[in-house]
PDB file of C-alpha atoms in Angstrom:
ATOM      1  CA  UNK Y   1       0.000   0.000   0.000  1.00 55.00           C
ATOM      2  CA  UNK Y   2       1.454   3.372  -1.018  1.00 64.00           C
ATOM      3  CA  UNK Y   3       1.435   6.309   1.400  1.00 62.00           C
ATOM      4  CA  UNK Y   4      -0.606   8.461  -1.006  1.00 67.00           C
ATOM      5  CA  UNK Y   5      -3.382   5.859  -1.285  1.00 69.00           C
ATOM      6  CA  UNK Y   6      -3.250   5.202   2.456  1.00 65.00           C
ATOM      7  CA  UNK Y   7      -3.565   8.936   3.217  1.00 69.00           C
ATOM      8  CA  UNK Y   8      -6.481   9.280   0.768  1.00 74.00           C
ATOM      9  CA  UNK Y   9      -8.244   6.443   2.577  1.00 73.00           C
ATOM     10  CA  UNK Y  10      -7.804   8.186   5.925  1.00 72.00           C
ATOM     11  CA  UNK Y  11      -9.164  11.488   4.575  1.00 73.00           C
ATOM     12  CA  UNK Y  12     -12.158   9.749   3.018  1.00 76.00           C
ATOM     13  CA  UNK Y  13     -12.977   7.987   6.283  1.00 73.00           C
ATOM     14  CA  UNK Y  14     -13.100  11.325   8.140  1.00 75.00           C
ATOM     15  CA  UNK Y  15     -16.080  12.679   6.206  1.00 77.00           C
ATOM     16  CA  UNK Y  16     -18.744  10.288   7.603  1.00 81.00           C
ATOM     17  CA  UNK Y  17     -17.194  10.708  11.069  1.00 79.00           C
ATOM     18  CA  UNK Y  18     -17.623  14.483  10.966  1.00 78.00           C
ATOM     19  CA  UNK Y  19     -21.142  14.134   9.576  1.00 80.00           C
ATOM     20  CA  UNK Y  20     -22.097  11.681  12.314  1.00 80.00           C
ATOM     21  CA  UNK Y  21     -20.669  13.959  15.015  1.00 79.00           C
ATOM     22  CA  UNK Y  22     -22.666  16.912  13.717  1.00 78.00           C
ATOM     23  CA  UNK Y  23     -25.893  14.854  13.708  1.00 80.00           C
ATOM     24  CA  UNK Y  24     -25.339  13.530  17.249  1.00 79.00           C
ATOM     25  CA  UNK Y  25     -24.432  16.983  18.563  1.00 74.00           C
ATOM     26  CA  UNK Y  26     -27.545  18.531  17.005  1.00 76.00           C
ATOM     27  CA  UNK Y  27     -29.801  15.737  18.309  1.00 77.00           C
ATOM     28  CA  UNK Y  28     -28.456  15.966  21.864  1.00 70.00           C
ATOM     29  CA  UNK Y  29     -29.024  19.708  22.004  1.00 68.00           C
ATOM     30  CA  UNK Y  30     -32.575  19.225  20.741  1.00 69.00           C
ATOM     31  CA  UNK Y  31     -33.239  16.944  23.721  1.00 70.00           C
ATOM     32  CA  UNK Y  32     -31.936  19.403  26.323  1.00 65.00           C
ATOM     33  CA  UNK Y  33     -34.898  20.796  28.320  1.00 65.00           C
ATOM     34  CA  UNK Y  34     -35.541  24.515  28.034  1.00 65.00           C
ATOM     35  CA  UNK Y  35     -36.547  26.942  25.304  1.00 66.00           C
ATOM     36  CA  UNK Y  36     -33.729  29.121  23.899  1.00 68.00           C
ATOM     37  CA  UNK Y  37     -36.262  31.782  22.894  1.00 69.00           C
ATOM     38  CA  UNK Y  38     -37.602  31.951  26.452  1.00 67.00           C
ATOM     39  CA  UNK Y  39     -34.036  32.137  27.827  1.00 67.00           C
ATOM     40  CA  UNK Y  40     -33.183  35.046  25.514  1.00 67.00           C
ATOM     41  CA  UNK Y  41     -36.321  37.061  26.321  1.00 67.00           C
ATOM     42  CA  UNK Y  42     -36.608  36.157  29.993  1.00 66.00           C
ATOM     43  CA  UNK Y  43     -39.311  34.515  32.051  1.00 67.00           C
ATOM     44  CA  UNK Y  44     -41.617  37.568  31.887  1.00 73.00           C
ATOM     45  CA  UNK Y  45     -41.853  37.652  28.101  1.00 70.00           C
ATOM     46  CA  UNK Y  46     -45.292  37.222  26.562  1.00 75.00           C
ATOM     47  CA  UNK Y  47     -46.147  34.095  24.566  1.00 75.00           C
ATOM     48  CA  UNK Y  48     -46.427  36.263  21.434  1.00 75.00           C
ATOM     49  CA  UNK Y  49     -42.891  37.603  21.898  1.00 76.00           C
ATOM     50  CA  UNK Y  50     -41.545  34.091  22.509  1.00 72.00           C
ATOM     51  CA  UNK Y  51     -43.324  32.824  19.376  1.00 77.00           C
ATOM     52  CA  UNK Y  52     -41.862  35.680  17.331  1.00 77.00           C
ATOM     53  CA  UNK Y  53     -38.368  34.935  18.650  1.00 72.00           C
ATOM     54  CA  UNK Y  54     -38.741  31.237  17.851  1.00 71.00           C
ATOM     55  CA  UNK Y  55     -39.755  32.191  14.319  1.00 72.00           C
ATOM     56  CA  UNK Y  56     -36.736  34.493  13.961  1.00 69.00           C
ATOM     57  CA  UNK Y  57     -34.365  31.791  15.211  1.00 67.00           C
ATOM     58  CA  UNK Y  58     -35.985  29.126  13.048  1.00 68.00           C
ATOM     59  CA  UNK Y  59     -36.939  26.998  16.051  1.00 69.00           C
ATOM     60  CA  UNK Y  60     -40.462  26.485  14.743  1.00 69.00           C
ATOM     61  CA  UNK Y  61     -39.176  24.663  11.663  1.00 72.00           C
ATOM     62  CA  UNK Y  62     -38.891  20.848  11.398  1.00 74.00           C
ATOM     63  CA  UNK Y  63     -35.767  19.357  12.973  1.00 72.00           C
ATOM     64  CA  UNK Y  64     -34.343  18.304   9.604  1.00 78.00           C
ATOM     65  CA  UNK Y  65     -34.712  21.813   8.206  1.00 77.00           C
ATOM     66  CA  UNK Y  66     -33.061  23.249  11.334  1.00 76.00           C
ATOM     67  CA  UNK Y  67     -30.134  20.843  10.933  1.00 80.00           C
ATOM     68  CA  UNK Y  68     -29.630  21.645   7.251  1.00 81.00           C
ATOM     69  CA  UNK Y  69     -29.780  25.364   7.964  1.00 78.00           C
ATOM     70  CA  UNK Y  70     -27.309  25.015  10.787  1.00 76.00           C
ATOM     71  CA  UNK Y  71     -24.851  22.920   8.751  1.00 79.00           C
ATOM     72  CA  UNK Y  72     -24.996  25.368   5.837  1.00 79.00           C
ATOM     73  CA  UNK Y  73     -23.864  28.076   8.266  1.00 78.00           C
ATOM     74  CA  UNK Y  74     -21.212  25.874   9.893  1.00 78.00           C
ATOM     75  CA  UNK Y  75     -19.619  25.143   6.522  1.00 79.00           C
ATOM     76  CA  UNK Y  76     -19.203  28.930   6.120  1.00 78.00           C
ATOM     77  CA  UNK Y  77     -17.700  29.188   9.615  1.00 75.00           C
ATOM     78  CA  UNK Y  78     -20.849  30.643  11.172  1.00 75.00           C
ATOM     79  CA  UNK Y  79     -21.700  28.945  14.489  1.00 76.00           C
ATOM     80  CA  UNK Y  80     -24.439  31.419  15.326  1.00 76.00           C
ATOM     81  CA  UNK Y  81     -24.585  34.160  17.916  1.00 78.00           C
ATOM     82  CA  UNK Y  82     -24.102  33.670  21.647  1.00 79.00           C
ATOM     83  CA  UNK Y  83     -27.212  34.193  23.748  1.00 75.00           C
ATOM     84  CA  UNK Y  84     -25.246  35.536  26.721  1.00 75.00           C
ATOM     85  CA  UNK Y  85     -22.436  37.515  25.056  1.00 78.00           C
ATOM     86  CA  UNK Y  86     -24.396  38.782  22.020  1.00 80.00           C
ATOM     87  CA  UNK Y  87     -21.390  38.166  19.742  1.00 83.00           C
ATOM     88  CA  UNK Y  88     -20.663  35.455  17.139  1.00 85.00           C
ATOM     89  CA  UNK Y  89     -19.668  32.112  18.637  1.00 84.00           C
ATOM     90  CA  UNK Y  90     -16.751  31.814  16.210  1.00 84.00           C
ATOM     91  CA  UNK Y  91     -15.317  35.052  17.618  1.00 85.00           C
ATOM     92  CA  UNK Y  92     -15.552  33.729  21.181  1.00 87.00           C
ATOM     93  CA  UNK Y  93     -13.845  30.476  20.177  1.00 87.00           C
ATOM     94  CA  UNK Y  94     -11.001  32.356  18.480  1.00 86.00           C
ATOM     95  CA  UNK Y  95     -10.555  34.557  21.558  1.00 86.00           C
ATOM     96  CA  UNK Y  96     -10.391  31.661  24.042  1.00 87.00           C
ATOM     97  CA  UNK Y  97      -8.685  28.968  21.918  1.00 86.00           C
ATOM     98  CA  UNK Y  98      -5.121  30.418  22.242  1.00 87.00           C
ATOM     99  CA  UNK Y  99      -5.172  29.885  26.031  1.00 87.00           C
ATOM    100  CA  UNK Y 100      -6.220  26.239  25.766  1.00 86.00           C
ATOM    101  CA  UNK Y 101      -3.840  25.689  22.843  1.00 86.00           C
ATOM    102  CA  UNK Y 102      -0.893  27.218  24.705  1.00 87.00           C
ATOM    103  CA  UNK Y 103      -1.663  25.071  27.751  1.00 87.00           C
ATOM    104  CA  UNK Y 104      -1.854  21.918  25.617  1.00 86.00           C
ATOM    105  CA  UNK Y 105       1.493  22.650  23.932  1.00 87.00           C
ATOM    106  CA  UNK Y 106       3.001  23.463  27.343  1.00 89.00           C
ATOM    107  CA  UNK Y 107       1.869  20.105  28.716  1.00 87.00           C
ATOM    108  CA  UNK Y 108       3.276  18.270  25.690  1.00 87.00           C
ATOM    109  CA  UNK Y 109       6.616  20.091  25.991  1.00 88.00           C
ATOM    110  CA  UNK Y 110       6.873  19.061  29.644  1.00 88.00           C
ATOM    111  CA  UNK Y 111       5.488  15.541  29.447  1.00 87.00           C
ATOM    112  CA  UNK Y 112       7.012  14.051  26.289  1.00 85.00           C
ATOM    113  CA  UNK Y 113      10.758  14.451  27.067  1.00 88.00           C
ATOM    114  CA  UNK Y 114      10.313  13.236  30.638  1.00 90.00           C
ATOM    115  CA  UNK Y 115       8.181  10.282  29.516  1.00 87.00           C
ATOM    116  CA  UNK Y 116      10.737   9.270  26.875  1.00 86.00           C
ATOM    117  CA  UNK Y 117      13.629   9.381  29.325  1.00 88.00           C
ATOM    118  CA  UNK Y 118      11.810   7.513  32.102  1.00 87.00           C
ATOM    119  CA  UNK Y 119      10.339   4.937  29.717  1.00 85.00           C
ATOM    120  CA  UNK Y 120      13.726   4.131  28.175  1.00 83.00           C
ATOM    121  CA  UNK Y 121      15.416   4.006  31.589  1.00 85.00           C
ATOM    122  CA  UNK Y 122      12.769   1.629  32.964  1.00 84.00           C
ATOM    123  CA  UNK Y 123      13.141  -0.668  29.945  1.00 82.00           C
ATOM    124  CA  UNK Y 124      16.937  -0.463  29.922  1.00 81.00           C
ATOM    125  CA  UNK Y 125      17.241  -1.382  33.606  1.00 80.00           C
ATOM    126  CA  UNK Y 126      14.292  -3.800  33.630  1.00 82.00           C
ATOM    127  CA  UNK Y 127      13.906  -5.611  36.930  1.00 80.00           C
ATOM    128  CA  UNK Y 128      16.313  -3.343  38.846  1.00 86.00           C
ATOM    129  CA  UNK Y 129      15.543  -0.750  41.498  1.00 86.00           C
ATOM    130  CA  UNK Y 130      15.468   1.933  38.795  1.00 84.00           C
ATOM    131  CA  UNK Y 131      12.669   0.121  36.993  1.00 81.00           C
ATOM    132  CA  UNK Y 132      10.734  -0.521  40.202  1.00 86.00           C
ATOM    133  CA  UNK Y 133      11.071   3.130  41.297  1.00 88.00           C
ATOM    134  CA  UNK Y 134       9.858   4.492  37.966  1.00 84.00           C
ATOM    135  CA  UNK Y 135       6.932   2.085  37.870  1.00 85.00           C
ATOM    136  CA  UNK Y 136       5.977   2.945  41.451  1.00 85.00           C
ATOM    137  CA  UNK Y 137       6.049   6.668  40.671  1.00 84.00           C
ATOM    138  CA  UNK Y 138       3.977   5.999  37.556  1.00 82.00           C
ATOM    139  CA  UNK Y 139       1.288   4.224  39.525  1.00 82.00           C
ATOM    140  CA  UNK Y 140       1.315   7.048  42.081  1.00 82.00           C
ATOM    141  CA  UNK Y 141       0.929   9.669  39.369  1.00 80.00           C
ATOM    142  CA  UNK Y 142      -1.952   7.829  37.707  1.00 78.00           C
ATOM    143  CA  UNK Y 143      -3.885   7.551  40.978  1.00 79.00           C
ATOM    144  CA  UNK Y 144      -3.790  11.304  41.675  1.00 80.00           C
ATOM    145  CA  UNK Y 145      -6.930  13.092  40.432  1.00 79.00           C
ATOM    146  CA  UNK Y 146      -5.978  16.071  38.286  1.00 79.00           C
ATOM    147  CA  UNK Y 147      -8.405  18.450  39.969  1.00 78.00           C
ATOM    148  CA  UNK Y 148      -7.148  17.489  43.455  1.00 80.00           C
ATOM    149  CA  UNK Y 149      -3.541  17.908  42.391  1.00 82.00           C
ATOM    150  CA  UNK Y 150      -4.339  21.275  40.789  1.00 81.00           C
ATOM    151  CA  UNK Y 151      -5.995  22.540  43.961  1.00 83.00           C
ATOM    152  CA  UNK Y 152      -3.132  21.241  46.134  1.00 84.00           C
ATOM    153  CA  UNK Y 153      -0.454  22.888  43.981  1.00 83.00           C
ATOM    154  CA  UNK Y 154      -2.438  26.122  43.832  1.00 83.00           C
ATOM    155  CA  UNK Y 155      -2.695  26.257  47.616  1.00 83.00           C
ATOM    156  CA  UNK Y 156       0.980  25.400  48.214  1.00 82.00           C
ATOM    157  CA  UNK Y 157       2.886  27.222  45.469  1.00 83.00           C
ATOM    158  CA  UNK Y 158       0.558  30.144  44.793  1.00 80.00           C
ATOM    159  CA  UNK Y 159      -1.198  30.993  48.059  1.00 81.00           C
ATOM    160  CA  UNK Y 160       1.268  29.815  50.716  1.00 80.00           C
ATOM    161  CA  UNK Y 161       4.621  30.347  48.986  1.00 80.00           C
ATOM    162  CA  UNK Y 162       3.566  32.957  46.444  1.00 79.00           C
ATOM    163  CA  UNK Y 163       5.862  31.593  43.724  1.00 82.00           C
ATOM    164  CA  UNK Y 164       3.210  31.544  41.000  1.00 80.00           C
ATOM    165  CA  UNK Y 165       0.089  33.597  40.228  1.00 78.00           C
ATOM    166  CA  UNK Y 166      -3.234  32.395  41.570  1.00 79.00           C
ATOM    167  CA  UNK Y 167      -5.078  32.899  38.304  1.00 76.00           C
ATOM    168  CA  UNK Y 168      -4.921  34.519  34.890  1.00 74.00           C
ATOM    169  CA  UNK Y 169      -3.054  34.042  31.641  1.00 79.00           C
ATOM    170  CA  UNK Y 170      -0.313  36.658  31.967  1.00 74.00           C
ATOM    171  CA  UNK Y 171       1.157  39.062  29.430  1.00 81.00           C
ATOM    172  CA  UNK Y 172       3.685  38.040  26.782  1.00 79.00           C
ATOM    173  CA  UNK Y 173       5.338  34.680  26.200  1.00 81.00           C
ATOM    174  CA  UNK Y 174       7.262  34.616  29.486  1.00 85.00           C
ATOM    175  CA  UNK Y 175       4.150  35.720  31.356  1.00 82.00           C
ATOM    176  CA  UNK Y 176       2.180  32.876  29.809  1.00 82.00           C
ATOM    177  CA  UNK Y 177       4.889  30.392  30.798  1.00 85.00           C
ATOM    178  CA  UNK Y 178       4.837  31.687  34.381  1.00 85.00           C
ATOM    179  CA  UNK Y 179       1.054  31.737  34.776  1.00 83.00           C
ATOM    180  CA  UNK Y 180       0.465  28.347  33.134  1.00 85.00           C
ATOM    181  CA  UNK Y 181       3.315  26.450  34.765  1.00 87.00           C
ATOM    182  CA  UNK Y 182       1.249  24.978  37.597  1.00 86.00           C
ATOM    183  CA  UNK Y 183      -1.713  24.029  35.343  1.00 87.00           C
ATOM    184  CA  UNK Y 184       0.701  22.373  32.895  1.00 87.00           C
ATOM    185  CA  UNK Y 185       2.489  20.460  35.635  1.00 87.00           C
ATOM    186  CA  UNK Y 186      -0.847  19.324  37.102  1.00 86.00           C
ATOM    187  CA  UNK Y 187      -1.871  17.739  33.813  1.00 86.00           C
ATOM    188  CA  UNK Y 188       1.635  16.450  32.989  1.00 86.00           C
ATOM    189  CA  UNK Y 189       1.793  14.448  36.210  1.00 86.00           C
ATOM    190  CA  UNK Y 190      -1.245  12.527  34.953  1.00 83.00           C
ATOM    191  CA  UNK Y 191      -0.035  12.153  31.341  1.00 84.00           C
ATOM    192  CA  UNK Y 192       3.592  11.127  31.978  1.00 87.00           C
ATOM    193  CA  UNK Y 193       2.853   7.823  33.802  1.00 87.00           C
ATOM    194  CA  UNK Y 194       0.531   6.644  31.020  1.00 84.00           C
ATOM    195  CA  UNK Y 195       3.174   7.260  28.354  1.00 85.00           C
ATOM    196  CA  UNK Y 196       5.982   5.784  30.474  1.00 85.00           C
ATOM    197  CA  UNK Y 197       4.194   2.504  31.129  1.00 84.00           C
ATOM    198  CA  UNK Y 198       3.205   2.115  27.475  1.00 83.00           C
ATOM    199  CA  UNK Y 199       6.671   2.954  26.140  1.00 83.00           C
ATOM    200  CA  UNK Y 200       8.394   0.646  28.627  1.00 83.00           C
ATOM    201  CA  UNK Y 201       6.119  -2.267  27.728  1.00 83.00           C
ATOM    202  CA  UNK Y 202       6.660  -1.670  24.003  1.00 82.00           C
ATOM    203  CA  UNK Y 203      10.459  -1.505  24.325  1.00 81.00           C
ATOM    204  CA  UNK Y 204      10.542  -4.679  26.432  1.00 80.00           C
ATOM    205  CA  UNK Y 205       8.378  -6.489  23.883  1.00 79.00           C
ATOM    206  CA  UNK Y 206      10.530  -5.373  20.946  1.00 77.00           C
ATOM    207  CA  UNK Y 207      13.781  -6.228  22.756  1.00 76.00           C
ATOM    208  CA  UNK Y 208      13.099  -9.960  22.480  1.00 73.00           C
ATOM    209  CA  UNK Y 209      11.885  -9.884  18.868  1.00 72.00           C
ATOM    210  CA  UNK Y 210      13.564 -12.051  16.211  1.00 73.00           C
ATOM    211  CA  UNK Y 211      14.999  -9.089  14.300  1.00 74.00           C
ATOM    212  CA  UNK Y 212      16.950  -8.045  17.420  1.00 73.00           C
ATOM    213  CA  UNK Y 213      18.586 -11.470  17.615  1.00 76.00           C
ATOM    214  CA  UNK Y 214      19.344 -11.275  13.893  1.00 78.00           C
ATOM    215  CA  UNK Y 215      20.951  -7.865  14.339  1.00 75.00           C
ATOM    216  CA  UNK Y 216      23.169  -9.124  17.126  1.00 75.00           C
ATOM    217  CA  UNK Y 217      24.163 -12.101  14.994  1.00 78.00           C
ATOM    218  CA  UNK Y 218      25.256  -9.694  12.264  1.00 77.00           C
ATOM    219  CA  UNK Y 219      27.502  -7.893  14.729  1.00 75.00           C
ATOM    220  CA  UNK Y 220      25.452  -4.712  15.145  1.00 74.00           C
ATOM    221  CA  UNK Y 221      26.070  -2.781  18.336  1.00 75.00           C
ATOM    222  CA  UNK Y 222      23.394  -2.663  21.035  1.00 71.00           C
ATOM    223  CA  UNK Y 223      23.180   1.102  20.621  1.00 77.00           C
ATOM    224  CA  UNK Y 224      22.552   0.815  16.883  1.00 76.00           C
ATOM    225  CA  UNK Y 225      19.933  -1.899  17.372  1.00 75.00           C
ATOM    226  CA  UNK Y 226      18.130   0.160  20.003  1.00 77.00           C
ATOM    227  CA  UNK Y 227      18.118   3.536  18.239  1.00 74.00           C
ATOM    228  CA  UNK Y 228      17.474   2.305  14.688  1.00 73.00           C
ATOM    229  CA  UNK Y 229      15.181  -0.671  15.288  1.00 74.00           C
ATOM    230  CA  UNK Y 230      13.803  -1.202  18.815  1.00 75.00           C
ATOM    231  CA  UNK Y 231      12.932   2.426  19.595  1.00 76.00           C
ATOM    232  CA  UNK Y 232      11.463   3.010  16.141  1.00 75.00           C
ATOM    233  CA  UNK Y 233       9.131   0.010  16.359  1.00 76.00           C
ATOM    234  CA  UNK Y 234       8.288   0.590  20.019  1.00 76.00           C
ATOM    235  CA  UNK Y 235       7.302   4.209  19.324  1.00 76.00           C
ATOM    236  CA  UNK Y 236       4.323   3.236  17.130  1.00 76.00           C
ATOM    237  CA  UNK Y 237       1.889   2.144  19.892  1.00 76.00           C
ATOM    238  CA  UNK Y 238       3.110   4.954  22.142  1.00 77.00           C
ATOM    239  CA  UNK Y 239       2.552   7.492  19.370  1.00 77.00           C
ATOM    240  CA  UNK Y 240      -1.011   6.259  18.848  1.00 76.00           C
ATOM    241  CA  UNK Y 241      -1.664   6.481  22.582  1.00 78.00           C
ATOM    242  CA  UNK Y 242      -0.114   9.950  22.629  1.00 79.00           C
ATOM    243  CA  UNK Y 243      -2.535  11.074  19.922  1.00 78.00           C
ATOM    244  CA  UNK Y 244      -5.476   9.882  22.004  1.00 77.00           C
ATOM    245  CA  UNK Y 245      -4.135  11.692  25.087  1.00 80.00           C
ATOM    246  CA  UNK Y 246      -3.632  14.951  23.184  1.00 80.00           C
ATOM    247  CA  UNK Y 247      -7.149  14.743  21.754  1.00 75.00           C
ATOM    248  CA  UNK Y 248      -8.464  14.195  25.278  1.00 76.00           C
ATOM    249  CA  UNK Y 249      -6.264  17.014  26.546  1.00 77.00           C
ATOM    250  CA  UNK Y 250      -7.880  19.594  24.242  1.00 74.00           C
ATOM    251  CA  UNK Y 251     -11.287  19.016  25.777  1.00 68.00           C
ATOM    252  CA  UNK Y 252     -10.183  17.740  29.171  1.00 69.00           C
ATOM    253  CA  UNK Y 253      -8.642  20.915  30.538  1.00 75.00           C
ATOM    254  CA  UNK Y 254     -12.001  22.188  31.813  1.00 78.00           C
ATOM    255  CA  UNK Y 255     -11.365  21.358  35.482  1.00 80.00           C
ATOM    256  CA  UNK Y 256      -7.842  22.782  35.470  1.00 83.00           C
ATOM    257  CA  UNK Y 257      -8.991  25.951  33.730  1.00 82.00           C
ATOM    258  CA  UNK Y 258     -11.707  26.360  36.360  1.00 81.00           C
ATOM    259  CA  UNK Y 259      -9.279  25.857  39.248  1.00 82.00           C
ATOM    260  CA  UNK Y 260      -6.785  28.403  37.907  1.00 82.00           C
ATOM    261  CA  UNK Y 261      -9.434  30.722  36.362  1.00 80.00           C
ATOM    262  CA  UNK Y 262      -7.856  30.497  32.910  1.00 83.00           C
ATOM    263  CA  UNK Y 263      -9.845  32.230  30.146  1.00 84.00           C
ATOM    264  CA  UNK Y 264      -9.751  29.207  27.853  1.00 84.00           C
ATOM    265  CA  UNK Y 265     -12.288  27.060  26.053  1.00 85.00           C
ATOM    266  CA  UNK Y 266     -12.977  24.995  29.160  1.00 83.00           C
ATOM    267  CA  UNK Y 267     -14.124  28.013  31.158  1.00 84.00           C
ATOM    268  CA  UNK Y 268     -16.163  29.210  28.174  1.00 85.00           C
ATOM    269  CA  UNK Y 269     -17.903  25.831  27.933  1.00 84.00           C
ATOM    270  CA  UNK Y 270     -18.603  25.739  31.678  1.00 83.00           C
ATOM    271  CA  UNK Y 271     -20.195  29.204  31.643  1.00 82.00           C
ATOM    272  CA  UNK Y 272     -22.197  28.318  28.537  1.00 83.00           C
ATOM    273  CA  UNK Y 273     -23.622  25.200  30.204  1.00 79.00           C
ATOM    274  CA  UNK Y 274     -24.615  27.181  33.305  1.00 77.00           C
ATOM    275  CA  UNK Y 275     -26.233  29.867  31.171  1.00 74.00           C
ATOM    276  CA  UNK Y 276     -27.865  27.429  28.725  1.00 73.00           C
ATOM    277  CA  UNK Y 277     -26.096  29.194  25.873  1.00 76.00           C
ATOM    278  CA  UNK Y 278     -26.883  26.586  23.219  1.00 76.00           C
ATOM    279  CA  UNK Y 279     -24.987  28.194  20.304  1.00 79.00           C
ATOM    280  CA  UNK Y 280     -21.740  28.183  22.321  1.00 83.00           C
ATOM    281  CA  UNK Y 281     -22.260  24.597  23.510  1.00 82.00           C
ATOM    282  CA  UNK Y 282     -22.978  23.421  19.985  1.00 79.00           C
ATOM    283  CA  UNK Y 283     -20.097  25.386  18.466  1.00 83.00           C
ATOM    284  CA  UNK Y 284     -17.574  24.190  21.047  1.00 84.00           C
ATOM    285  CA  UNK Y 285     -18.728  20.590  20.723  1.00 82.00           C
ATOM    286  CA  UNK Y 286     -18.126  20.684  16.984  1.00 82.00           C
ATOM    287  CA  UNK Y 287     -14.815  22.469  17.512  1.00 83.00           C
ATOM    288  CA  UNK Y 288     -13.643  19.801  19.976  1.00 82.00           C
ATOM    289  CA  UNK Y 289     -14.762  17.079  17.574  1.00 81.00           C
ATOM    290  CA  UNK Y 290     -12.925  18.695  14.660  1.00 81.00           C
ATOM    291  CA  UNK Y 291      -9.773  19.123  16.774  1.00 82.00           C
ATOM    292  CA  UNK Y 292      -9.948  15.449  17.787  1.00 81.00           C
ATOM    293  CA  UNK Y 293     -10.332  14.349  14.176  1.00 81.00           C
ATOM    294  CA  UNK Y 294      -7.411  16.521  13.044  1.00 81.00           C
ATOM    295  CA  UNK Y 295      -5.167  15.243  15.842  1.00 82.00           C
ATOM    296  CA  UNK Y 296      -6.108  11.666  14.989  1.00 79.00           C
ATOM    297  CA  UNK Y 297      -5.303  12.302  11.335  1.00 78.00           C
ATOM    298  CA  UNK Y 298      -1.910  13.809  12.178  1.00 79.00           C
ATOM    299  CA  UNK Y 299      -1.164  10.825  14.422  1.00 77.00           C
ATOM    300  CA  UNK Y 300      -2.089   8.421  11.628  1.00 74.00           C
ATOM    301  CA  UNK Y 301       0.158  10.294   9.194  1.00 75.00           C
ATOM    302  CA  UNK Y 302       3.112  10.177  11.592  1.00 74.00           C
ATOM    303  CA  UNK Y 303       2.491   6.486  12.236  1.00 71.00           C
ATOM    304  CA  UNK Y 304       2.421   5.862   8.501  1.00 68.00           C
ATOM    305  CA  UNK Y 305       5.756   7.636   8.064  1.00 68.00           C
ATOM    306  CA  UNK Y 306       7.314   5.443  10.774  1.00 67.00           C
ATOM    307  CA  UNK Y 307       5.619   2.162   9.868  1.00 62.00           C
ATOM    308  CA  UNK Y 308       7.682   0.370   7.183  1.00 59.00           C
ATOM    309  CA  UNK Y 309       4.613  -1.536   6.050  1.00 57.00           C
ATOM    310  CA  UNK Y 310       3.287   1.712   4.501  1.00 52.00           C
ATOM    311  CA  UNK Y 311       5.482   2.271   1.449  1.00 52.00           C
ATOM    312  CA  UNK Y 312       6.351   5.659  -0.031  1.00 50.00           C
TER     313      UNK Y 312
END
């Protein structure tokens, strides 16, 4: 299978996925109790005013017509207007996305190097005290709830010691790094153990494969076998897992953003749910779904570049 044909297959498979996500998202919002027209006008609005608002919003049309109208706007980048903020939803997403994106990149920059080093050390010294210590720390990190860890670090390093800000995003690149350090560390402590355990298991499994024995029989050095063969093959399952974690990370920062009062997409979604702001909820749900699909596609492409079974 050539890489071009393989990539075309992946792109083709994404279309029904996106269509299905849009249908499910629309159907779920239709089942949420409450009338958006009544929420916009308030509880004291007359039935005539509510009926007029429903007609203006198109809520009195059949569900299929509402879905087609909505999708025609989404394709043009129009997610509607926020009920609470009175501005386009796309504008709100663009304003809050940089905070969540910066936090996600920050977490990746912290977690990936540490996970690679610890995973390779645990596999290299398998069965020794180094391996047992790393595995014990991994289990400890996986058992710590992210929200509890975020609150604990906020209390200790921000309130008691005053080393980091309590909330906010900061000004400039260095300000962002300073303000988001504790949120990034809180999430990294959860992500690192998952990657370490997966990478260690993959390296151990590849270390006893037949091609490793063949390489040693040919006189290849252990370093060459590890860097050019074992690590390359062991990185495939870890890379796929990493893609899943990053996709989860984009939408899973809600709790951390709430704890540290970060003006990101998580806080926007939380406020929209409390205020029953349906356009924001629907727009963010589709945005999260699209981000997940894109991340999955990028992960598949990287896996295809590494996997020798996918030819150029």
